CSV table of C-alpha atoms and ligand atoms in Angstrom, one decimal:
chain,number,residue,atom,x,y,z
B,1,UNK,CA,0.0,0.0,0.0
B,2,UNK,CA,3.0,2.3,0.6
B,3,UNK,CA,3.7,2.0,-3.1
B,4,UNK,CA,0.1,2.3,-4.2
B,5,UNK,CA,-0.4,5.6,-6.0
B,6,UNK,CA,-4.1,6.0,-5.0
B,7,UNK,CA,-3.8,5.1,-1.3
B,8,UNK,CA,-2.7,6.9,1.7
B,9,UNK,CA,-2.2,4.7,4.8
B,10,UNK,CA,-3.6,6.6,7.7
B,11,UNK,CA,-4.0,4.0,10.5
B,12,UNK,CA,-2.1,0.9,11.5
B,13,UNK,CA,-3.4,-1.0,14.5
B,14,UNK,CA,-3.1,-4.3,16.4
B,15,UNK,CA,-4.2,-5.8,19.7
B,16,UNK,CA,-1.0,-5.5,21.6
B,17,UNK,CA,1.8,-4.8,19.1
B,18,UNK,CA,2.7,-1.1,19.2
B,19,UNK,CA,5.5,1.2,18.0
B,20,UNK,CA,7.0,2.5,14.8
B,21,UNK,CA,6.6,0.2,11.8
B,22,UNK,CA,10.4,0.2,11.5
B,23,UNK,CA,10.7,-1.2,15.1
B,24,UNK,CA,8.2,-4.0,14.4
B,25,UNK,CA,9.2,-4.8,10.9
B,26,UNK,CA,12.8,-3.5,10.3
B,27,UNK,CA,12.5,-4.1,6.6
B,28,UNK,CA,10.4,-0.9,6.4
B,29,UNK,CA,13.4,1.2,7.6
B,30,UNK,CA,13.3,4.7,6.1
B,31,UNK,CA,10.2,3.8,4.1
B,32,UNK,CA,7.5,5.3,6.4
B,33,UNK,CA,7.0,7.2,9.6
B,34,UNK,CA,3.8,5.2,10.4
B,35,UNK,CA,3.4,3.7,13.8
B,36,UNK,CA,1.2,0.8,14.9
B,37,UNK,CA,-1.3,1.6,17.7
B,38,UNK,CA,-3.6,-0.3,20.0
B,39,UNK,CA,-6.8,-0.7,17.9
B,40,UNK,CA,-9.5,1.8,18.6
B,41,UNK,CA,-12.7,1.6,16.7
B,42,UNK,CA,-13.6,5.3,17.0
B,43,UNK,CA,-10.2,6.3,15.5
B,44,UNK,CA,-10.7,3.8,12.6
B,45,UNK,CA,-14.2,5.2,12.0
B,46,UNK,CA,-12.8,8.8,12.0
B,47,UNK,CA,-9.8,8.6,9.8
B,48,UNK,CA,-10.3,5.8,7.3
B,49,UNK,CA,-12.4,5.4,4.2
B,50,UNK,CA,-11.6,1.7,3.7
B,51,UNK,CA,-10.2,-0.8,6.1
B,52,UNK,CA,-8.4,-4.1,5.8
B,53,UNK,CA,-9.3,-6.2,8.9
B,54,UNK,CA,-6.6,-8.8,9.2
B,55,UNK,CA,-7.3,-10.3,12.6
B,56,UNK,CA,-8.1,-13.9,13.7
B,57,UNK,CA,-11.5,-15.3,13.0
B,58,UNK,CA,-14.1,-14.5,15.8
B,59,UNK,CA,-12.3,-11.2,16.3
B,60,UNK,CA,-13.3,-9.7,13.0
B,61,UNK,CA,-17.0,-10.0,13.7
B,62,UNK,CA,-16.5,-7.9,16.8
B,63,UNK,CA,-15.0,-5.1,14.7
B,64,UNK,CA,-16.7,-5.2,11.3
B,65,UNK,CA,-20.3,-4.3,12.3
B,66,UNK,CA,-19.1,-1.0,13.8
B,67,UNK,CA,-17.2,-0.1,10.6
B,68,UNK,CA,-20.2,-1.0,8.4
B,69,UNK,CA,-22.5,1.1,10.6
B,70,UNK,CA,-20.1,4.0,10.0
B,71,UNK,CA,-20.4,3.5,6.2
B,72,UNK,CA,-16.8,2.3,5.8
B,73,UNK,CA,-15.8,-0.1,3.1
B,74,UNK,CA,-14.3,-3.2,4.6
B,75,UNK,CA,-12.1,-6.0,3.4
B,76,UNK,CA,-12.0,-8.7,5.9
B,77,UNK,CA,-9.3,-11.3,5.6
B,78,UNK,CA,-10.7,-13.7,8.2
B,79,UNK,CA,-13.2,-16.5,7.8
B,80,UNK,CA,-15.9,-14.6,9.6
B,81,UNK,CA,-17.9,-13.5,6.5
B,82,UNK,CA,-17.0,-16.3,4.0
B,83,UNK,CA,-20.0,-18.4,4.6
B,84,UNK,CA,-23.4,-17.0,3.8
B,85,UNK,CA,-25.1,-19.0,6.6
B,86,UNK,CA,-24.3,-18.6,10.2
B,87,UNK,CA,-25.1,-22.2,10.8
B,88,UNK,CA,-22.2,-23.2,8.4
B,89,UNK,CA,-19.8,-21.0,10.3
B,90,UNK,CA,-20.8,-22.6,13.6
B,91,UNK,CA,-20.5,-26.1,12.1
B,92,UNK,CA,-17.0,-25.5,10.6
B,93,UNK,CA,-15.4,-23.0,13.0
B,94,UNK,CA,-17.2,-24.0,16.2
B,95,UNK,CA,-18.4,-20.6,17.2
B,96,UNK,CA,-21.8,-18.8,17.1
B,97,UNK,CA,-21.8,-16.0,14.6
B,98,UNK,CA,-22.5,-12.7,16.4
B,99,UNK,CA,-23.0,-10.5,13.3
B,100,UNK,CA,-25.6,-12.4,11.2
B,101,UNK,CA,-27.0,-9.1,9.9
B,102,UNK,CA,-24.0,-8.4,7.8
B,103,UNK,CA,-23.5,-11.9,6.4
B,104,UNK,CA,-25.7,-11.2,3.4
B,105,UNK,CA,-23.8,-8.0,2.6
B,106,UNK,CA,-20.5,-9.8,2.3
B,107,UNK,CA,-19.2,-10.6,-1.2
B,108,UNK,CA,-16.8,-13.5,-1.5
B,109,UNK,CA,-13.6,-11.7,-2.7
B,110,UNK,CA,-12.4,-13.9,-5.5
B,111,UNK,CA,-12.2,-11.4,-8.5
B,112,UNK,CA,-12.0,-14.2,-11.0
B,113,UNK,CA,-15.7,-15.1,-10.1
B,114,UNK,CA,-17.2,-12.1,-8.4
B,115,UNK,CA,-15.6,-9.0,-10.0
B,116,UNK,CA,-19.0,-7.3,-10.8
B,117,UNK,CA,-20.3,-7.9,-7.2
B,118,UNK,CA,-17.0,-6.7,-5.7
B,119,UNK,CA,-17.2,-3.3,-7.6
B,120,UNK,CA,-20.3,-2.4,-5.5
B,121,UNK,CA,-19.6,-4.2,-2.3
B,122,UNK,CA,-19.3,-2.6,1.1
B,123,UNK,CA,-18.0,-5.7,2.7
B,124,UNK,CA,-15.6,-8.2,1.2
B,125,UNK,CA,-14.9,-11.7,2.6
B,126,UNK,CA,-11.4,-12.2,1.3
B,127,UNK,CA,-11.0,-15.9,0.5
B,128,UNK,CA,-8.9,-18.4,2.4
B,129,UNK,CA,-5.4,-19.2,1.1
B,130,UNK,CA,-6.0,-22.9,0.3
B,131,UNK,CA,-9.4,-22.1,-1.2
B,132,UNK,CA,-7.9,-19.5,-3.5
B,133,UNK,CA,-5.3,-22.0,-4.9
B,134,UNK,CA,-7.8,-24.8,-5.2
B,135,UNK,CA,-10.8,-22.9,-6.6
B,136,UNK,CA,-8.6,-21.1,-9.3
B,137,UNK,CA,-7.1,-24.4,-10.3
B,138,UNK,CA,-10.5,-26.2,-10.6
B,139,UNK,CA,-12.8,-23.5,-11.8
B,140,UNK,CA,-12.3,-23.7,-15.6
B,141,UNK,CA,-13.3,-27.4,-15.6
B,142,UNK,CA,-15.8,-27.5,-12.8
B,143,UNK,CA,-17.8,-24.6,-14.3
B,144,UNK,CA,-17.8,-25.8,-17.9
B,145,UNK,CA,-17.4,-29.6,-17.7
B,146,UNK,CA,-18.9,-30.4,-14.3
B,147,UNK,CA,-21.1,-33.3,-15.5
B,148,UNK,CA,-18.0,-35.1,-16.7
B,149,UNK,CA,-16.3,-34.9,-13.3
B,150,UNK,CA,-16.8,-37.9,-11.0
B,151,UNK,CA,-14.5,-37.0,-8.1
B,152,UNK,CA,-11.9,-34.5,-7.1
B,153,UNK,CA,-9.0,-35.0,-4.7
B,154,UNK,CA,-7.1,-31.9,-3.6
B,155,UNK,CA,-3.6,-32.6,-2.1
B,156,UNK,CA,-2.4,-29.2,-0.9
B,157,UNK,CA,0.9,-28.1,0.8
B,158,UNK,CA,1.4,-24.9,2.7
B,159,UNK,CA,4.3,-23.0,4.2
B,160,UNK,CA,4.2,-22.2,7.9
B,161,UNK,CA,3.1,-18.5,7.6
B,162,UNK,CA,-0.3,-19.9,6.7
B,163,UNK,CA,-0.9,-20.4,10.4
B,164,UNK,CA,-0.2,-16.7,11.4
B,165,UNK,CA,2.3,-15.6,14.1
B,166,UNK,CA,0.9,-17.3,17.2
B,167,UNK,CA,3.3,-19.4,19.1
B,168,UNK,CA,2.3,-23.0,19.2
B,169,UNK,CA,4.4,-26.1,19.9
B,170,UNK,CA,3.7,-27.8,16.6
B,171,UNK,CA,4.8,-24.7,14.7
B,172,UNK,CA,8.2,-24.3,16.3
B,173,UNK,CA,11.3,-24.5,14.1
B,174,UNK,CA,12.4,-27.8,15.4
B,175,UNK,CA,9.0,-29.4,14.8
B,176,UNK,CA,8.6,-28.0,11.3
B,177,UNK,CA,12.1,-28.1,10.0
B,178,UNK,CA,13.1,-31.3,8.1
B,179,UNK,CA,9.5,-32.5,8.5
B,180,UNK,CA,6.5,-33.0,6.3
B,181,UNK,CA,3.1,-34.0,7.5
B,182,UNK,CA,-0.6,-34.0,6.7
B,183,UNK,CA,-3.0,-32.4,9.2
B,184,UNK,CA,-6.7,-32.1,9.6
B,185,UNK,CA,-7.0,-34.8,7.0
B,186,UNK,CA,-10.5,-34.7,5.4
B,187,UNK,CA,-11.6,-32.3,8.2
B,188,UNK,CA,-10.0,-28.9,7.4
B,189,UNK,CA,-12.3,-25.9,7.7
B,190,UNK,CA,-11.3,-24.7,4.2
B,191,UNK,CA,-12.9,-27.8,2.5
B,192,UNK,CA,-16.5,-26.5,2.8
B,193,UNK,CA,-15.3,-23.1,1.6
B,194,UNK,CA,-13.9,-24.7,-1.5
B,195,UNK,CA,-17.0,-26.9,-1.9
B,196,UNK,CA,-19.4,-24.0,-1.6
B,197,UNK,CA,-17.8,-22.1,-4.5
B,198,UNK,CA,-17.1,-25.1,-6.7
B,199,UNK,CA,-20.6,-26.5,-6.3
B,200,UNK,CA,-22.2,-23.1,-6.8
B,201,UNK,CA,-20.4,-22.6,-10.1
B,202,UNK,CA,-21.0,-26.2,-11.2
B,203,UNK,CA,-24.7,-26.1,-10.3
B,204,UNK,CA,-24.6,-29.4,-8.5
B,205,UNK,CA,-22.5,-31.2,-5.9
B,206,UNK,CA,-19.1,-32.8,-7.0
B,207,UNK,CA,-17.6,-35.3,-4.6
B,208,UNK,CA,-14.4,-33.6,-3.2
B,209,UNK,CA,-11.7,-34.6,-0.7
B,210,UNK,CA,-9.1,-32.2,0.7
B,211,UNK,CA,-5.9,-33.1,2.5
B,212,UNK,CA,-3.6,-30.2,3.6
B,213,UNK,CA,0.1,-30.6,4.4
B,214,UNK,CA,2.6,-28.5,6.3
B,215,UNK,CA,5.9,-28.1,4.6
B,216,UNK,CA,9.1,-26.6,6.0
B,217,UNK,CA,9.1,-23.3,4.1
B,218,UNK,CA,7.9,-19.9,5.0
B,219,UNK,CA,5.5,-18.9,2.3
B,220,UNK,CA,3.7,-20.6,-0.6
B,221,UNK,CA,1.0,-23.1,-1.4
B,222,UNK,CA,1.1,-25.8,-4.0
B,223,UNK,CA,-2.2,-27.6,-4.6
B,224,UNK,CA,-2.2,-30.8,-6.7
B,225,UNK,CA,-5.7,-31.6,-7.8
B,226,UNK,CA,-6.8,-35.0,-9.2
B,227,UNK,CA,-10.0,-34.9,-11.3
B,228,UNK,CA,-11.4,-38.2,-12.3
B,229,UNK,CA,-13.5,-37.8,-15.4
B,230,UNK,CA,-16.0,-40.0,-17.2
B,231,UNK,CA,-14.9,-39.1,-20.7
B,232,UNK,CA,-11.2,-38.4,-21.4
B,233,UNK,CA,-10.3,-35.1,-23.0
B,234,UNK,CA,-7.1,-34.2,-24.8
B,235,UNK,CA,-4.5,-32.1,-23.0
B,236,UNK,CA,-4.4,-29.6,-25.8
B,237,UNK,CA,-8.2,-29.1,-25.4
B,238,UNK,CA,-8.0,-28.6,-21.7
B,239,UNK,CA,-5.1,-26.2,-22.0
B,240,UNK,CA,-7.1,-24.2,-24.4
B,241,UNK,CA,-10.1,-24.1,-22.0
B,242,UNK,CA,-7.8,-22.8,-19.2
B,243,UNK,CA,-6.1,-20.2,-21.4
B,244,UNK,CA,-9.5,-18.9,-22.6
B,245,UNK,CA,-11.1,-18.9,-19.2
B,246,UNK,CA,-8.3,-16.8,-17.7
B,247,UNK,CA,-7.3,-14.8,-20.8
B,248,UNK,CA,-8.2,-11.4,-19.3
B,249,UNK,CA,-7.2,-12.2,-15.7
B,250,UNK,CA,-4.2,-10.2,-14.4
B,251,UNK,CA,-3.4,-12.6,-11.6
B,252,UNK,CA,-3.7,-16.0,-13.1
B,253,UNK,CA,-1.0,-17.5,-15.4
B,254,UNK,CA,-1.6,-20.7,-17.3
B,255,UNK,CA,1.8,-22.3,-17.9
B,256,UNK,CA,2.8,-23.7,-21.3
B,257,UNK,CA,2.2,-27.4,-21.8
B,258,UNK,CA,4.8,-29.5,-20.1
B,259,UNK,CA,5.6,-26.9,-17.4
B,260,UNK,CA,4.5,-27.2,-13.8
B,261,UNK,CA,4.1,-24.4,-11.2
B,262,UNK,CA,6.6,-23.9,-8.4
B,263,UNK,CA,6.1,-21.8,-5.3
B,264,UNK,CA,9.3,-20.0,-5.8
B,265,UNK,CA,8.0,-18.6,-9.1
B,266,UNK,CA,5.1,-16.9,-7.3
B,267,UNK,CA,6.9,-15.9,-4.1
B,268,UNK,CA,6.0,-12.4,-3.1
B,269,UNK,CA,3.8,-11.9,-6.2
B,270,UNK,CA,0.0,-11.7,-6.8
B,271,UNK,CA,0.1,-14.6,-9.3
B,272,UNK,CA,-1.5,-17.9,-9.3
B,273,UNK,CA,0.4,-20.2,-11.7
B,274,UNK,CA,-1.5,-23.3,-13.0
B,275,UNK,CA,-0.1,-26.4,-14.8
B,276,UNK,CA,-2.0,-29.3,-16.4
B,277,UNK,CA,-1.4,-33.0,-17.2
B,278,UNK,CA,-3.7,-35.8,-18.3
B,279,UNK,CA,-3.7,-39.6,-18.5
B,280,UNK,CA,-6.8,-41.4,-19.6
B,281,UNK,CA,-9.6,-40.6,-17.1
B,282,UNK,CA,-7.3,-38.6,-14.8
B,283,UNK,CA,-6.7,-34.9,-15.1
B,284,UNK,CA,-4.0,-33.4,-12.8
B,285,UNK,CA,-4.1,-29.7,-12.2
B,286,UNK,CA,-1.5,-28.0,-10.1
B,287,UNK,CA,-1.6,-24.5,-8.8
B,288,UNK,CA,0.9,-22.4,-6.9
B,289,UNK,CA,0.3,-19.1,-5.0
B,290,UNK,CA,2.0,-17.2,-2.2
B,291,UNK,CA,-0.4,-17.7,0.7
B,292,UNK,CA,0.5,-14.2,2.0
B,293,UNK,CA,-0.2,-12.6,-1.4
B,294,UNK,CA,-2.8,-14.0,-3.7
B,295,UNK,CA,-3.8,-16.1,-0.7
B,296,UNK,CA,-4.3,-13.0,1.5
B,297,UNK,CA,-2.8,-9.5,1.1
B,298,UNK,CA,-2.4,-8.9,-2.7
B,299,UNK,CA,-5.9,-10.4,-3.2
B,300,UNK,CA,-7.2,-7.9,-0.6
B,301,UNK,CA,-5.6,-5.0,-2.4
B,302,UNK,CA,-6.9,-6.4,-5.8
B,303,UNK,CA,-10.4,-6.3,-4.2
B,304,UNK,CA,-9.9,-2.8,-3.0
B,305,UNK,CA,-8.7,-1.7,-6.5
B,306,UNK,CA,-11.9,-3.2,-8.0
B,307,UNK,CA,-14.1,-1.6,-5.3
B,308,UNK,CA,-12.7,1.8,-6.1
B,309,UNK,CA,-12.4,1.5,-9.9
B,310,UNK,CA,-8.6,1.6,-9.9
B,311,UNK,CA,-6.5,-0.4,-12.3
B,312,UNK,CA,-6.7,-3.9,-10.8
B,313,UNK,CA,-3.0,-4.7,-10.3
B,314,UNK,CA,-2.1,-1.2,-9.0
B,315,UNK,CA,0.3,-1.5,-6.0
B,316,UNK,CA,0.6,-5.3,-6.4
B,317,UNK,CA,2.4,-5.8,-9.7
D,401,NAP,N1,-1.5,-16.2,7.1
D,401,NAP,C1,-2.1,-16.5,6.0
D,401,NAP,O1,-1.5,-17.1,5.1
D,401,NAP,C2,-3.5,-16.1,5.8
D,401,NAP,C3,-4.1,-16.3,4.5
D,401,NAP,C4,-5.4,-16.0,4.3
D,401,NAP,C5,-6.2,-15.4,5.3
D,401,NAP,N2,-5.6,-15.3,6.6
D,401,NAP,C6,-6.5,-14.8,7.6
D,401,NAP,O2,-6.1,-13.4,7.8
D,401,NAP,C7,-6.2,-13.0,9.2
D,401,NAP,C8,-4.8,-12.5,9.7
D,401,NAP,O3,-3.9,-13.6,9.5
D,401,NAP,P1,-2.4,-13.5,10.0
D,401,NAP,O4,-1.7,-14.7,9.5
D,401,NAP,O5,-1.8,-12.2,9.7
D,401,NAP,O6,-2.7,-13.6,11.6
D,401,NAP,P2,-1.7,-13.3,12.8
D,401,NAP,O7,-0.3,-13.4,12.4
D,401,NAP,O8,-2.2,-14.1,13.9
D,401,NAP,O9,-2.0,-11.7,13.1
D,401,NAP,C9,-3.2,-11.3,13.6
D,401,NAP,C10,-3.1,-9.8,13.9
D,401,NAP,O10,-4.4,-9.4,14.4
D,401,NAP,C11,-4.2,-8.6,15.5
D,401,NAP,N3,-5.3,-8.6,16.4
D,401,NAP,C12,-5.9,-9.7,17.0
D,401,NAP,N4,-7.0,-9.4,17.6
D,401,NAP,C13,-7.2,-8.1,17.4
D,401,NAP,C14,-8.2,-7.2,17.8
D,401,NAP,N5,-9.2,-7.6,18.6
D,401,NAP,N6,-8.1,-5.9,17.4
D,401,NAP,C15,-7.0,-5.5,16.6
D,401,NAP,N7,-6.1,-6.3,16.2
D,401,NAP,C16,-6.2,-7.6,16.6
D,401,NAP,C17,-2.9,-9.1,16.2
D,401,NAP,O11,-2.4,-8.1,17.1
D,401,NAP,P3,-1.0,-8.4,17.9
D,401,NAP,O12,0.1,-8.2,16.9
D,401,NAP,O13,-1.1,-7.3,18.9
D,401,NAP,O14,-1.1,-9.8,18.5
D,401,NAP,C18,-2.1,-9.5,15.0
D,401,NAP,O15,-1.3,-8.4,14.6
D,401,NAP,C19,-6.7,-14.3,9.9
D,401,NAP,O16,-8.1,-14.3,10.1
D,401,NAP,C20,-6.3,-15.4,9.0
D,401,NAP,O17,-7.0,-16.6,9.1
D,401,NAP,C21,-4.3,-15.6,6.8
């Protein structure tokens, strides 16, 4: 945002972290005089037009209603507004939703599906990181050839920043380094978020399994998606479908045939890279994003750009 020509950052806040931005994140040395303060809703209401709420789920729904009431535009990065129904939130996140009134206002902030709705939205539910990589990888086939798809298996791998900065034993260096493991197998809370969008675009339910893994790197998600189809298609045909589907998208790159995405090629960028392979009744789609960028921050800025009619990749390219 500091590099964004149409944005002035007026307020930075957290729960307990305070001080100059340089002292918290020394990489910002000499780039800004901004300081981080203890969050005060009245101040946010007074000095901001738009707000990025990047706090843990259950915290966002305490903050967002007051901002909406004050006519602010809000991009929420948590899961609090990603499900249209409070009952789904309760089921998958285990908490009662305390801001049901604003659930229907929230637009799911995946520009590749909801660009028109995002333009006029007051509240954006920025998608989860795994869902962004999975949905973008699946969308061209599930929204045009859904009847042909029998089953989808998503095998996804994420770097450790996906879990945020909280200190927990299983995220310590010695636990994560030189290690690779699956977690929340078939029960991760991002699965219903992926399903909601895929099934909505397909118009019916497609059986889907999701297994996330934690890998010893800081940033990046690689999702390998196995689609079992009734009728085989040629690789050239599928490649053409993907190229056409995303031909005007600034953040999605369909790789040339024979090339596969790598997390290092999207590191610190707003891109989602997608690769394709096929053998008989099996299509394999791989997608790579940076979980902190297209999986969170750059997607949030992309949404803001769309909301305000700015060039979509301003500040993130
Ligand atoms: N990390 C990812 O890859 C990723 C991707 C997509 C979406 N998300 C979502 O985005 C949100 C932020 O993620 P993160 O990884 O940045 O989390 P994080 O590292 O845990 O940071 C959360 C921040 O929120 C602040 N905070 C907590 N409660 C607050 C409150 N009541 N008022 C004001 N500030 C408060 C914390 O302040 P202190 O510094 O004082 O503790 C901290 O700075 C989460 O909902 C997460 O699920 C994360």
